[in-house]
Structure formats: structure tokens, C-alpha cells
Coordinates of N, CA and C in Angstrom, one line a residue:
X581 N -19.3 6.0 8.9 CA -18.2 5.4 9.7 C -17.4 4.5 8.8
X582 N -15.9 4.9 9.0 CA -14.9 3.9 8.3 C -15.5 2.3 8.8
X583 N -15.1 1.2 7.9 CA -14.7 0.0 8.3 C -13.2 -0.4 8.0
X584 N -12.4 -1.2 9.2 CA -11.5 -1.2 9.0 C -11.4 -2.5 8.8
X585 N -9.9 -3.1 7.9 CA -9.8 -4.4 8.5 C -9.2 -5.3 8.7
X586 N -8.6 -5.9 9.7 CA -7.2 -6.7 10.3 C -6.3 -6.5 9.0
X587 N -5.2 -6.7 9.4 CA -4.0 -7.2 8.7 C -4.5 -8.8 7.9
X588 N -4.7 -9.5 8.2 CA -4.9 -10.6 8.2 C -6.4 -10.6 7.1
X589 N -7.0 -10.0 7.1 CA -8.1 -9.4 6.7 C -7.8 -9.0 5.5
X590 N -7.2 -7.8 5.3 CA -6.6 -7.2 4.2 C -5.5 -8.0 3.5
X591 N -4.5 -8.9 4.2 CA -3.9 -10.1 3.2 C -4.4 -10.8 2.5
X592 N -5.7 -11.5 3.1 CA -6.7 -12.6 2.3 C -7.2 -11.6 1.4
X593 N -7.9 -10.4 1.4 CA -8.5 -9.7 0.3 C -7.8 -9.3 -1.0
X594 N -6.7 -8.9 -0.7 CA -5.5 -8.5 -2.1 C -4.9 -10.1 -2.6
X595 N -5.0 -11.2 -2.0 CA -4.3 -12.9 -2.0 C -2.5 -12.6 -2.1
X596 N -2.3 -11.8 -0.8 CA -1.1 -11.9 -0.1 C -1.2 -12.3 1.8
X597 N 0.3 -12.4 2.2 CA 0.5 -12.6 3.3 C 0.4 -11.6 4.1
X598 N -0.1 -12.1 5.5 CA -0.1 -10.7 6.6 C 1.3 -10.1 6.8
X599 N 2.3 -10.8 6.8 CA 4.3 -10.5 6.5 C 4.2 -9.3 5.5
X600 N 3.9 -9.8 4.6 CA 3.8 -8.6 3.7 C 3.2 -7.3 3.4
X601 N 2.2 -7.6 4.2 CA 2.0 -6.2 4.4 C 2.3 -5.4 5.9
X602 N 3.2 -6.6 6.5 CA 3.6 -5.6 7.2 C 5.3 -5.4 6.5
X603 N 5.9 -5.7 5.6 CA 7.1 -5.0 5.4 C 6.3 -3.9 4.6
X604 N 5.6 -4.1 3.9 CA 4.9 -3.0 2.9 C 4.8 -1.6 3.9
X605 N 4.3 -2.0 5.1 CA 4.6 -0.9 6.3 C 5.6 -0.5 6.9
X606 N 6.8 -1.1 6.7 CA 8.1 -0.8 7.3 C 8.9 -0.4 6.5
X607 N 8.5 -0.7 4.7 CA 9.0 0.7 4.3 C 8.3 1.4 3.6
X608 N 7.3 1.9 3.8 CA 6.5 3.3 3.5 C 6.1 3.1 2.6
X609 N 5.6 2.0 2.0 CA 4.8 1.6 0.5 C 2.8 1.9 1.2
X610 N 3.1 1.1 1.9 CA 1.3 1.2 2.1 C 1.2 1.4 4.1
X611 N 1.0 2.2 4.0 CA 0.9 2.3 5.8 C -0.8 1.9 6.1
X612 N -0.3 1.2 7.1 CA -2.6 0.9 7.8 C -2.9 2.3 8.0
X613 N -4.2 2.9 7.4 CA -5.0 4.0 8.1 C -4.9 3.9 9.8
X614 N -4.4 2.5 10.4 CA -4.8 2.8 12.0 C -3.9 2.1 12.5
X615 N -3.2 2.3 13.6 CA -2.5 1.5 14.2 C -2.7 1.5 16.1
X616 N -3.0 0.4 16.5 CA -3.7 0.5 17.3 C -2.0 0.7 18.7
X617 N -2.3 1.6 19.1 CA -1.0 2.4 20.3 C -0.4 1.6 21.0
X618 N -1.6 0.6 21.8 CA -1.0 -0.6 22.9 C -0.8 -2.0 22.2
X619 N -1.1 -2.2 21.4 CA -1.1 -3.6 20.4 C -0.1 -3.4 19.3
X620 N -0.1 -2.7 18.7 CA 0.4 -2.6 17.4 C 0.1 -3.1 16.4
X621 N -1.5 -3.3 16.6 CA -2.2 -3.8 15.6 C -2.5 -3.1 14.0
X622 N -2.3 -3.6 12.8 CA -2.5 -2.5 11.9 C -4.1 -3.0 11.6
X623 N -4.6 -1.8 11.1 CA -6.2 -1.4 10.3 C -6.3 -1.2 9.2
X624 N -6.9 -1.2 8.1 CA -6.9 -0.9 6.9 C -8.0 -0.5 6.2
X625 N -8.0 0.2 5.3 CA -9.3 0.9 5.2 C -9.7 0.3 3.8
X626 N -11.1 0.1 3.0 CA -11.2 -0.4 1.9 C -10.1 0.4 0.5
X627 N -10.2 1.9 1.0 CA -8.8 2.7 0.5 C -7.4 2.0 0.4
X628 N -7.3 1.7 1.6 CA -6.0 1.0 1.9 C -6.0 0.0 1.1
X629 N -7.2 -0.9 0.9 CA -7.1 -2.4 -0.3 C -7.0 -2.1 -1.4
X630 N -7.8 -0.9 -1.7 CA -7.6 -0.5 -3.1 C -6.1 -0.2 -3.3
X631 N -5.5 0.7 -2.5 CA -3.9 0.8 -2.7 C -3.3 -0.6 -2.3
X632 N -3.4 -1.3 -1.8 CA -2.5 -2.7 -1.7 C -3.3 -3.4 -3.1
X633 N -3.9 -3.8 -4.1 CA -4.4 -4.0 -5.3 C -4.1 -3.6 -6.3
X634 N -3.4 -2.2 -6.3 CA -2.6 -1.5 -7.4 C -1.3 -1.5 -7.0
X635 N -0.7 -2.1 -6.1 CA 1.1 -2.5 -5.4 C 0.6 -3.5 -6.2
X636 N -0.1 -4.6 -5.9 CA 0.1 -6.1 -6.6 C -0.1 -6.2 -8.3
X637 N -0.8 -5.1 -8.9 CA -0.9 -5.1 -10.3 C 0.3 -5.2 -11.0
X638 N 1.6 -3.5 -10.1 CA 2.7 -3.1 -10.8 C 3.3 -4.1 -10.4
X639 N 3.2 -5.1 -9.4 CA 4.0 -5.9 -9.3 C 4.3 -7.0 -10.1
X640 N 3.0 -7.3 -11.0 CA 2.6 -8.4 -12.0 C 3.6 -7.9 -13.0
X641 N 3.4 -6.8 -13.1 CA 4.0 -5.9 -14.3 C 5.5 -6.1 -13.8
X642 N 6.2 -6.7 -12.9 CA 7.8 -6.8 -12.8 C 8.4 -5.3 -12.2
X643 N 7.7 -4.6 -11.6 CA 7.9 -3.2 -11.7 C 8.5 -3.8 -9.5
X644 N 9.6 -3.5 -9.6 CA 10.0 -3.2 -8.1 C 9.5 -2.7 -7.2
X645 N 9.6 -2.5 -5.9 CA 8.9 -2.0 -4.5 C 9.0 -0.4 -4.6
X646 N 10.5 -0.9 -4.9 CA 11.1 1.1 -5.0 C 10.2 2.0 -6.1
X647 N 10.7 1.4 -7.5 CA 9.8 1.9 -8.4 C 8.1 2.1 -8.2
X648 N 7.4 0.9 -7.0 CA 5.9 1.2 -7.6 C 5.9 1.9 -6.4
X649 N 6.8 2.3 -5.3 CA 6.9 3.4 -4.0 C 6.7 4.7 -4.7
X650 N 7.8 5.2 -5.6 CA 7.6 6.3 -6.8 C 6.1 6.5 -8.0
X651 N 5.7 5.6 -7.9 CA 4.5 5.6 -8.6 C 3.3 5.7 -7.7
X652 N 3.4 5.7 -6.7 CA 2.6 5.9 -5.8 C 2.5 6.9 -5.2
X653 N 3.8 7.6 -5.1 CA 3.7 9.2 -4.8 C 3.1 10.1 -5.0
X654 N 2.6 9.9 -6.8 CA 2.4 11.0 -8.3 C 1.0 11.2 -7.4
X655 N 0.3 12.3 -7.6 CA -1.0 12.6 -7.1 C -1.7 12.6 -8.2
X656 N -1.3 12.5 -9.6 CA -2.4 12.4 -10.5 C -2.1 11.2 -11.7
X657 N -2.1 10.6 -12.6 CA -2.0 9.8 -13.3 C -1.2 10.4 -14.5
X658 N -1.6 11.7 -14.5 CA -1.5 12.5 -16.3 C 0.3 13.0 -15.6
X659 N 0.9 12.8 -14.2 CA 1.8 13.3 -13.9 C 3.5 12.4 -14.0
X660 N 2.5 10.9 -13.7 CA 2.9 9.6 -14.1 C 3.4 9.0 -15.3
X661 N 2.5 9.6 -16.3 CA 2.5 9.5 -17.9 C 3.7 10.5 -17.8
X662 N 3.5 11.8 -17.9 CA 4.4 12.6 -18.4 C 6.1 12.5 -17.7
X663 N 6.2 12.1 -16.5 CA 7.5 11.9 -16.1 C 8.3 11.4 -16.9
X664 N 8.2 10.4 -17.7 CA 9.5 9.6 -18.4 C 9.8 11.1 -19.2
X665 N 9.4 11.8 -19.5 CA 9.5 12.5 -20.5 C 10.0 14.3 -20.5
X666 N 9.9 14.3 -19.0 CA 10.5 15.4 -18.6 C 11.8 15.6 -18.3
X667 N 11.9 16.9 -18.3 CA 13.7 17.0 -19.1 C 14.4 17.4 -16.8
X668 N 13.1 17.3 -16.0 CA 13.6 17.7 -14.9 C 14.5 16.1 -14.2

């Protein structure tokens, strides 16, 4: 069984604001695994921390929302690497 965990929850764990990870959800960077129908409560899965943990890394790195939204896409790492470098 998943554990999920508040917004609020998942802010203190990454040492960001609950705001921020709700714009992080309003534009498609990190969505909650759960959103609760009558509340609109978001959930988060230890998945989910690990993805909000690697947003805050590229962010150390100066790397923008948009850009680490694109980096987040790549399904593999070796696909990431090779992009600068492809002629597509």
C-alpha cells in the first residue's frame, strides 16, 4: 500500500513551500499522484518527493522551470545526455 503525503507534508520534506508545489501543479512540472475530488486536496507519493528533490537540484543548478519541465520529460538519462547533440 502507497503512503501518501499532504502537500504540506511533501513541502517540509523537499525544504519548500506548500504554494509551490502547488504552482509546480498548475503547470505540469510535478502533479500529486492523488487529488482528492471534493477537497482538492493534493497527495504525494515518496515518488513524487523524489521528483520534487530532482526539480530542486536543477534548480540549484540555475536551470529554469521550463527547462527542468523538458528534462523531466526524457524517459531515460542516456536520452538527456545525447540531446544537446542531436542534429533533430
Amino acid at each position: 500500500m502507497k503512503k501518501y503525503f499532504s502537500v504540506g507534508e511533501a513541502a517540509k520534506a523537499v525544504h519548500t513551500t506548500s504554494e509551490t508545489l502547488r504552482h509546480y501543479d498548475r503547470i505540469g512540472l510535478v502533479k500529486p499522484s492523488k487529488k482528492d475530488e471534493w477537497t482538492s486536496y493534493r497527495y504525494y507519493t515518496e515518488q513524487d518527493i523524489v521528483r520534487l528533490n530532482t526539480v530542486r537540484a536543477l534548480q540549484l543548478m540555475d536551470l529554469p522551470l521550463r527547462e527542468i519541465k523538458k528534462v523531466l520529460e526524457y524517459d531515460d538519462l542516456e536520452k538527456c545526455v545525447r540531446r544537446p547533440n542531436s542534429a533533430a
